[in-house]
Each structure stands twice: as C-alpha cells, then as structure tokens.
Amino acid sequence: MIVGQGSFKYRVDAHWGRVDRAKIPVENCHGLAIDSKGRVVMMTDEPRNNIVIYSRDGKVLDTFSTHMPGGHSVKIVNENGEDFMYLVDSGWIRNRLWDGHSTEAWDSPFNRVVAQSGFIAKLDMAGRLIFSIGHPQTYGAYRPDQPFRPTDIAISDKGDMYVTDGYGSDYLLQYDSQGRYIRHWGGHDNIDANYNLSNTHGIGIDKRTNTPELIVSSRGAQCLKRFTLSGEYLGTIDANGAYIGGPIFKGEHFYAPVCWSHIDGKNQDDSGFISVFDKDNRVVANIGGTPPEYVNGVLQPMQTTWDVFNHCHGLCVDDDGNLYVGQWNANQSYPMKLERL
C-alpha cells in the first residue's frame, strides 16, 4: 500500500516490528524515538517489557521492564557523548478489581484500566534509573487533590525538561536538568484563553529558527500552541478535524500523530492519521488522511481515509525520512514502518 500526498508518499510495511507475542507482548505502542546508534526505541505500557529496542530492519535487539504500567512516552537525548532515555508514565494501570467487561468506563473503580498518579524518569540506555519526578504537590506546585498524569516530555539544549500533564490537570511544567521545579502554565479557565490547554498530549522544541520555541498539542481543541521556553504564548497552529499529538521535527518539517478524526461531532474510533507541517506550520500532507485544503487561508476539516491506521500515537523519523509508527488501542499491534518514496 502507498499512502500520503505530494512529496510525502510512503510504502507501508505493517510487518516491520512484529515479533512473537508470547515472548514480547505489547498492549499499546505509545512512544518511539531513535538513539544515536540509529536504533528505534519503543515505549509500551506492558510491564513485562516497557522498552523494546529495534534495529532499523525490525530486529529486536533488547527488551526490559522499567516498572512503568502506564508507560506513555520516550525521548532520547545525547549528553556529553552518552545517550539517556527520558520516560513518562501517565498513571494508567491494569485494575486488579476489573469486572471482566468494562473497558471504557474511565471513572469506574471496576474498569479494566484505572488511573493513579504518574511520574517521569531518567534512565541510561541499559535501563538503570538515574532519577524520577513525582506528583507536583511534593514541591508545592499542585494541590494534593489535583491529578498528575503526564503524557510527554521535551528536553532543551541546556537540559531543562518540559512536561505535559495531558491526562491530569493539563498544565505544562518546566524543570531544570536536575529535576528541580521552575514554573508551570496552561491548565483551564485562564483569563487569557490562549493559555488554556485541553488534553495536552505531546510537546517538542522547535529549533528551525534562531529562537527555539515550544510546540504543544492541545489535543482536545484540535490544535497545537506555540510558547517561548519561559511560557509566553506565541500563537496557535490549527489542526481542524484532528485530535493531534506533539511534533516530531525533521529538517524544515514536523510530523504529528493524530489519534482520532473529528467526524459527526465526535472523535471516531479507528480514525487516526499523520499530519505533516511545513516551515510555516501549514499542513502539507496527511498520511492515511484526506489531503489538506486551505480556503482563504483557513484549514478545512481533515479526517482519516479509513484504510491504514487505528489510532496513531508513537512516531519517529530516521535519517532517510522513513517513519516508524506505534498505535494506541490497536489490538496489541506492533509498530509499522512507512518507507519514504
């Protein structure tokens, strides 16, 4: 199958990451990143093997557990010649009191998956823990009754960490390289609505200009928002019709996974795709989605073509422009490769 539009066309290899489920099970392939050796590192919420490391040709090189039942995101950073992984656990756990049938009753104590507090961890590439960061109430940034269920992380050149609390209180939190709290912003009901975030699911640092900035998904609002590294609002990037995740940068473009399309007034099941944005933050292609269209400068609603993806979530790009895609709620499927044509 060939998917995409214009200069962003790909051949789908749906078998690329498939392995023996009895040996290396997965639940959701939530996060993907590429290390300095060119290996593809995948984060899952399967406690028996939270981390699965692939070669570029899909061979499994290593697996290990990080004891993160809500494993959700992975970012790889090279620090003084050594790679480190930053992991995010969003707090979802399999419920030992599951009633045997409820799967989407999120507020029920008997649902298959229930929420607890999440955390962030820095590890070396062998899986040894260096430090972790827990609930912001421990340093006075949150009240004890405010949920903390982080979803993604970005790391600046000086080591500051930016964390989206997309399943908790929708704040964006900034820490220094030692994990010390600096500030937070976002959330809901701000006097200036530009600072509001809704299910803020992903984050990246845009270095395409001389002044780096944050691009942050406000997934529930079908848009991404731009902030300075100290939290000042810069602008909004429309993603009309797409419940969109955070950006993955490659050259002048960035790619963003879409978990659902907004159709008939709601987010529809199995309706994900991938949007490609240019240097002006305009959509130039939708992989597995309808071609983008602007009318008088306004992006028209985008949606899935229903033929490739369930719910796009994890995403990374190699040096040849090939994409590796992991999915949420996709029948425990393994990541696929999209070969750039």
Short mmCIF file of C-alpha atoms in Angstrom, two decimals:
data_model
loop_
_atom_site.label_atom_id
_atom_site.label_comp_id
_atom_site.label_asym_id
_atom_site.label_seq_id
_atom_site.Cartn_x
_atom_site.Cartn_y
_atom_site.Cartn_z
CA MET A 1 0.00 0.00 0.00
CA ILE A 2 1.17 3.53 -0.85
CA VAL A 3 -0.08 6.36 1.39
CA GLY A 4 0.40 10.12 1.59
CA GLN A 5 0.35 13.02 -0.85
CA GLY A 6 2.78 15.12 -2.87
CA SER A 7 6.40 14.59 -1.87
CA PHE A 8 5.29 12.77 1.29
CA LYS A 9 4.39 9.34 -0.04
CA TYR A 10 5.28 6.10 1.72
CA ARG A 11 5.11 2.35 1.25
CA VAL A 12 3.52 0.65 4.29
CA ASP A 13 5.35 -2.25 5.96
CA ALA A 14 2.84 -3.41 8.54
CA HIS A 15 5.00 -6.42 9.50
CA TRP A 16 8.17 -4.43 10.34
CA GLY A 17 8.02 -4.63 14.15
CA ARG A 18 6.03 -7.81 14.57
CA VAL A 19 7.53 -10.38 16.96
CA ASP A 20 6.47 -13.43 18.98
CA ARG A 21 3.67 -12.18 21.22
CA ALA A 22 4.32 -14.93 23.76
CA LYS A 23 7.88 -13.68 24.26
CA ILE A 24 7.47 -9.91 23.82
CA PRO A 25 3.86 -8.87 24.46
CA VAL A 26 2.62 -5.31 23.99
CA GLU A 27 -0.54 -3.50 24.98
CA ASN A 28 -0.13 -0.06 23.38
CA CYS A 29 2.93 1.09 21.42
CA HIS A 30 2.82 4.53 22.98
CA GLY A 31 6.21 6.11 22.29
CA LEU A 32 9.03 5.81 19.74
CA ALA A 33 12.43 7.50 19.49
CA ILE A 34 15.74 6.94 17.69
CA ASP A 35 19.04 6.88 19.59
CA SER A 36 22.48 8.00 18.40
CA LYS A 37 23.18 4.48 17.06
CA GLY A 38 20.13 4.61 14.82
CA ARG A 39 18.19 2.11 16.90
CA VAL A 40 14.42 2.51 17.28
CA VAL A 41 13.41 2.58 20.95
CA MET A 42 9.77 1.82 21.75
CA MET A 43 7.89 2.56 25.00
CA THR A 44 4.91 0.34 25.84
CA ASP A 45 2.58 0.02 28.81
CA GLU A 46 3.23 -3.72 29.01
CA PRO A 47 5.05 -4.09 32.38
CA ARG A 48 6.94 -7.20 31.27
CA ASN A 49 8.79 -5.22 28.59
CA ASN A 50 8.21 -1.48 28.76
CA ILE A 51 11.18 -0.90 26.46
CA VAL A 52 11.71 -2.73 23.17
CA ILE A 53 14.77 -1.74 21.12
CA TYR A 54 14.72 -2.49 17.38
CA SER A 55 17.31 -2.28 14.66
CA ARG A 56 16.31 -0.29 11.58
CA ASP A 57 15.37 -3.53 9.80
CA GLY A 58 12.94 -4.55 12.55
CA LYS A 59 15.10 -6.99 14.52
CA VAL A 60 14.66 -6.86 18.31
CA LEU A 61 17.99 -6.05 19.95
CA ASP A 62 16.96 -5.67 23.60
CA THR A 63 13.92 -5.56 25.90
CA PHE A 64 13.48 -4.75 29.56
CA SER A 65 10.93 -3.62 32.12
CA THR A 66 11.09 -0.21 33.77
CA HIS A 67 8.17 -1.00 36.12
CA MET A 68 6.01 1.62 34.41
CA PRO A 69 2.50 0.17 33.91
CA GLY A 70 1.38 3.48 32.43
CA GLY A 71 4.38 3.84 30.10
CA HIS A 72 3.47 6.54 27.60
CA SER A 73 6.43 8.46 26.10
CA VAL A 74 10.17 8.13 25.48
CA LYS A 75 12.68 10.77 24.40
CA ILE A 76 16.39 10.03 23.79
CA VAL A 77 18.99 12.73 24.50
CA ASN A 78 22.74 12.52 23.96
CA GLU A 79 24.55 14.20 26.83
CA ASN A 80 28.33 14.55 26.55
CA GLY A 81 28.53 11.61 24.18
CA GLU A 82 26.21 9.28 26.10
CA ASP A 83 22.56 8.56 25.35
CA PHE A 84 19.91 8.75 28.06
CA MET A 85 16.21 8.00 27.90
CA TYR A 86 13.55 10.16 29.49
CA LEU A 87 10.39 8.17 30.15
CA VAL A 88 6.87 9.27 31.06
CA ASP A 89 4.35 7.11 32.95
CA SER A 90 0.86 8.57 32.67
CA GLY A 91 -0.52 6.69 35.65
CA TRP A 92 -2.86 4.20 33.99
CA ILE A 93 -2.71 0.69 35.47
CA ARG A 94 -4.50 -2.58 34.86
CA ASN A 95 -7.19 -2.93 37.50
CA ARG A 96 -6.99 -5.95 39.78
CA LEU A 97 -10.71 -5.33 40.58
CA TRP A 98 -11.79 -5.39 36.91
CA ASP A 99 -15.40 -6.53 36.49
CA GLY A 100 -14.49 -8.52 33.39
CA HIS A 101 -16.30 -6.42 30.80
CA SER A 102 -15.92 -2.64 31.36
CA THR A 103 -13.23 -1.14 29.12
CA GLU A 104 -14.25 2.50 28.63
CA ALA A 105 -15.90 3.34 31.97
CA TRP A 106 -12.93 5.51 32.91
CA ASP A 107 -14.45 6.79 36.17
CA SER A 108 -15.49 3.34 37.37
CA PRO A 109 -13.39 1.55 40.02
CA PHE A 110 -14.09 -1.65 38.12
CA ASN A 111 -12.89 -0.61 34.65
CA ARG A 112 -10.15 -2.72 33.04
CA VAL A 113 -7.76 0.24 33.33
CA VAL A 114 -7.84 2.81 36.15
CA ALA A 115 -5.81 5.91 36.88
CA GLN A 116 -3.29 6.65 39.60
CA SER A 117 -0.59 9.31 39.82
CA GLY A 118 2.08 9.23 37.12
CA PHE A 119 5.76 10.21 37.07
CA ILE A 120 8.82 11.00 34.93
CA ALA A 121 12.10 9.07 35.00
CA LYS A 122 15.58 9.47 33.52
CA LEU A 123 17.45 6.24 32.76
CA ASP A 124 20.61 5.18 30.99
CA MET A 125 20.26 3.01 27.91
CA ALA A 126 20.70 -0.17 29.96
CA GLY A 127 17.59 0.75 31.96
CA ARG A 128 19.28 1.91 35.18
CA LEU A 129 17.30 4.62 36.96
CA ILE A 130 19.09 7.94 37.47
CA PHE A 131 16.23 9.96 38.99
CA SER A 132 12.44 10.28 38.95
CA ILE A 133 10.00 13.15 39.41
CA GLY A 134 6.65 12.51 41.09
CA HIS A 135 3.47 14.43 41.86
CA PRO A 136 3.95 18.25 41.85
CA GLN A 137 2.30 18.51 45.28
CA THR A 138 5.63 17.34 46.75
CA TYR A 139 7.21 20.69 45.88
CA GLY A 140 4.15 22.92 46.23
CA ALA A 141 3.22 23.35 42.54
CA TYR A 142 -0.09 21.42 42.78
CA ARG A 143 -2.67 20.91 45.48
CA PRO A 144 -2.90 17.30 46.69
CA ASP A 145 -6.32 16.93 45.02
CA GLN A 146 -5.03 17.90 41.56
CA PRO A 147 -4.33 14.83 39.40
CA PHE A 148 -0.90 14.41 37.81
CA ARG A 149 -0.89 12.03 34.84
CA PRO A 150 1.84 13.26 32.47
CA THR A 151 1.86 12.37 28.79
CA ASP A 152 5.06 13.68 27.15
CA ILE A 153 8.39 15.40 27.72
CA ALA A 154 10.82 17.60 25.77
CA ILE A 155 14.39 18.47 26.79
CA SER A 156 16.10 21.74 25.86
CA ASP A 157 19.76 22.11 24.89
CA LYS A 158 20.62 23.22 28.43
CA GLY A 159 18.76 20.26 29.90
CA ASP A 160 15.53 21.86 31.05
CA MET A 161 12.60 19.42 30.95
CA TYR A 162 9.13 20.42 29.75
CA VAL A 163 6.34 18.01 30.74
CA THR A 164 2.72 17.95 29.54
CA ASP A 165 0.16 16.80 32.13
CA GLY A 166 -2.37 15.82 29.49
CA TYR A 167 -4.29 13.17 31.44
CA GLY A 168 -4.13 15.08 34.71
CA SER A 169 -4.54 18.84 35.19
CA ASP A 170 -3.47 19.98 31.69
CA TYR A 171 -0.54 22.08 32.85
CA LEU A 172 2.83 22.32 31.18
CA LEU A 173 5.60 22.04 33.80
CA GLN A 174 9.23 23.15 33.45
CA TYR A 175 12.10 21.60 35.44
CA ASP A 176 15.84 22.15 35.27
CA SER A 177 18.31 19.42 34.30
CA GLN A 178 18.43 18.16 37.89
CA GLY A 179 14.67 17.77 38.09
CA ARG A 180 14.09 20.93 40.15
CA TYR A 181 10.77 22.68 39.52
CA ILE A 182 10.94 26.07 37.76
CA ARG A 183 7.39 27.02 36.70
CA HIS A 184 4.16 25.80 35.17
CA TRP A 185 1.42 27.27 32.98
CA GLY A 186 -1.59 26.19 30.97
CA GLY A 187 -4.45 24.34 32.60
CA HIS A 188 -8.00 25.57 32.19
CA ASP A 189 -10.08 28.72 32.70
CA ASN A 190 -7.28 31.25 32.21
CA ILE A 191 -8.22 34.92 31.80
CA ASP A 192 -6.35 34.73 28.51
CA ALA A 193 -7.85 31.66 26.82
CA ASN A 194 -4.74 31.32 24.66
CA TYR A 195 -3.06 29.72 27.68
CA ASN A 196 -5.75 27.05 28.08
CA LEU A 197 -4.74 23.50 27.20
CA SER A 198 -7.08 20.58 26.57
CA ASN A 199 -5.75 17.02 26.82
CA THR A 200 -2.27 18.39 26.08
CA HIS A 201 -0.76 15.22 24.76
CA GLY A 202 2.60 15.98 23.22
CA ILE A 203 5.41 18.52 23.13
CA GLY A 204 8.51 19.32 21.10
CA ILE A 205 11.12 22.06 20.92
CA ASP A 206 11.17 23.82 17.56
CA LYS A 207 14.75 24.71 16.58
CA ARG A 208 14.02 25.60 12.96
CA THR A 209 14.68 29.30 13.64
CA ASN A 210 17.31 31.15 15.66
CA THR A 211 14.96 31.36 18.65
CA PRO A 212 13.81 27.93 19.90
CA GLU A 213 10.19 27.65 20.99
CA LEU A 214 7.79 25.04 22.30
CA ILE A 215 5.08 23.50 20.16
CA VAL A 216 2.49 21.85 22.40
CA SER A 217 -0.57 19.85 21.44
CA SER A 218 -3.95 20.86 22.79
CA ARG A 219 -5.44 17.65 21.50
CA GLY A 220 -8.97 18.17 22.75
CA ALA A 221 -9.08 21.54 20.95
CA GLN A 222 -7.69 20.10 17.67
CA CYS A 223 -4.71 22.43 17.60
CA LEU A 224 -1.12 22.97 18.66
CA LYS A 225 0.05 26.01 20.62
CA ARG A 226 3.36 27.86 20.48
CA PHE A 227 5.12 29.17 23.58
CA THR A 228 8.51 30.62 24.40
CA LEU A 229 10.78 28.44 26.54
CA SER A 230 9.71 30.55 29.54
CA GLY A 231 5.98 30.15 28.89
CA GLU A 232 4.81 33.19 26.92
CA TYR A 233 2.10 32.44 24.35
CA LEU A 234 3.18 32.96 20.72
CA GLY A 235 0.39 31.57 18.58
CA THR A 236 -1.89 28.66 17.65
CA ILE A 237 -1.47 26.16 14.82
CA ASP A 238 -4.80 24.89 13.51
CA ALA A 239 -5.34 21.13 13.10
CA ASN A 240 -9.00 21.30 12.15
CA GLY A 241 -10.62 17.87 12.49
CA ALA A 242 -7.57 16.19 14.02
CA TYR A 243 -7.10 15.19 17.66
CA ILE A 244 -3.40 15.76 17.27
CA GLY A 245 -0.30 14.84 19.27
CA GLY A 246 3.04 16.58 19.62
CA PRO A 247 5.53 17.41 16.85
CA ILE A 248 8.43 15.29 15.62
CA PHE A 249 10.86 17.53 13.71
CA LYS A 250 12.85 16.60 10.62
CA GLY A 251 14.51 19.34 8.60
CA GLU A 252 12.06 22.13 7.80
CA HIS A 253 9.02 19.96 8.54
CA PHE A 254 7.40 18.33 11.51
CA TYR A 255 5.17 15.27 11.73
CA ALA A 256 2.36 14.89 14.26
CA PRO A 257 0.37 11.73 15.06
CA VAL A 258 -3.42 12.01 15.05
CA CYS A 259 -5.27 9.66 17.39
CA TRP A 260 -8.80 10.34 16.12
CA SER A 261 -10.61 12.27 13.41
CA HIS A 262 -13.48 14.57 14.41
CA ILE A 263 -16.45 13.28 12.41
CA ASP A 264 -20.18 13.80 13.05
CA GLY A 265 -19.46 15.81 16.15
CA LYS A 266 -17.16 13.38 17.96
CA ASN A 267 -13.81 11.61 17.88
CA GLN A 268 -14.42 8.45 15.89
CA ASP A 269 -12.81 5.10 16.70
CA ASP A 270 -10.03 3.79 14.42
CA SER A 271 -9.71 7.12 12.60
CA GLY A 272 -6.07 8.10 13.09
CA PHE A 273 -3.59 9.50 10.56
CA ILE A 274 -0.35 11.54 10.48
CA SER A 275 -0.15 15.23 9.56
CA VAL A 276 2.94 16.83 8.01
CA PHE A 277 3.55 20.56 8.60
CA ASP A 278 5.95 22.82 6.69
CA LYS A 279 8.27 25.57 7.99
CA ASP A 280 5.30 27.96 8.10
CA ASN A 281 3.33 25.48 10.24
CA ARG A 282 0.84 24.74 7.47
CA VAL A 283 -0.33 21.18 6.79
CA VAL A 284 1.15 19.93 3.50
CA ALA A 285 0.19 16.24 3.67
CA ASN A 286 -1.91 13.81 5.66
CA ILE A 287 -0.59 10.27 5.68
CA GLY A 288 -3.57 7.95 5.93
CA GLY A 289 -5.82 11.02 5.81
CA THR A 290 -7.54 13.31 3.34
CA PRO A 291 -5.36 15.86 1.52
CA PRO A 292 -5.14 19.19 3.38
CA GLU A 293 -7.08 22.10 1.91
CA TYR A 294 -6.95 25.78 2.80
CA VAL A 295 -9.73 28.15 1.73
CA ASN A 296 -8.90 31.83 2.09
CA GLY A 297 -6.10 30.81 4.41
CA VAL A 298 -8.33 28.70 6.65
CA LEU A 299 -7.62 24.96 7.06
CA GLN A 300 -10.64 22.85 6.18
CA PRO A 301 -11.59 19.82 8.33
CA MET A 302 -9.23 16.87 7.93
CA GLN A 303 -10.03 13.21 8.54
CA THR A 304 -8.89 9.64 8.06
CA THR A 305 -9.13 7.67 4.83
CA TRP A 306 -10.01 4.60 6.97
CA ASP A 307 -7.52 2.30 5.22
CA VAL A 308 -4.29 2.29 7.24
CA PHE A 309 -4.34 3.24 10.91
CA ASN A 310 -6.35 2.77 14.07
CA HIS A 311 -5.04 5.44 16.47
CA CYS A 312 -1.61 6.93 15.69
CA HIS A 313 0.40 7.68 18.83
CA GLY A 314 4.15 6.95 18.83
CA LEU A 315 6.19 8.33 15.94
CA CYS A 316 9.81 8.81 14.90
CA VAL A 317 11.69 9.61 11.68
CA ASP A 318 15.05 8.17 10.60
CA ASP A 319 17.82 9.88 8.59
CA ASP A 320 16.33 8.59 5.32
CA GLY A 321 12.92 10.09 6.08
CA ASN A 322 11.25 6.76 6.86
CA LEU A 323 8.57 6.81 9.55
CA TYR A 324 8.04 4.34 12.39
CA VAL A 325 4.53 4.39 13.83
CA GLY A 326 3.15 2.94 17.06
CA GLN A 327 -0.54 2.90 17.91
CA TRP A 328 -2.84 3.07 20.90
CA ASN A 329 -5.86 0.76 21.16
CA ALA A 330 -4.96 -1.13 18.01
CA ASN A 331 -5.44 -4.77 19.04
CA GLN A 332 -1.97 -5.00 20.61
CA SER A 333 -0.37 -4.44 17.22
CA TYR A 334 3.37 -3.84 16.86
CA PRO A 335 4.86 -0.74 15.22
CA MET A 336 4.91 -0.42 11.44
CA LYS A 337 7.37 1.23 9.10
CA LEU A 338 6.46 3.70 6.39
CA GLU A 339 9.21 3.70 3.74
CA ARG A 340 9.69 7.13 2.12
CA LEU A 341 9.36 7.01 -1.67
#
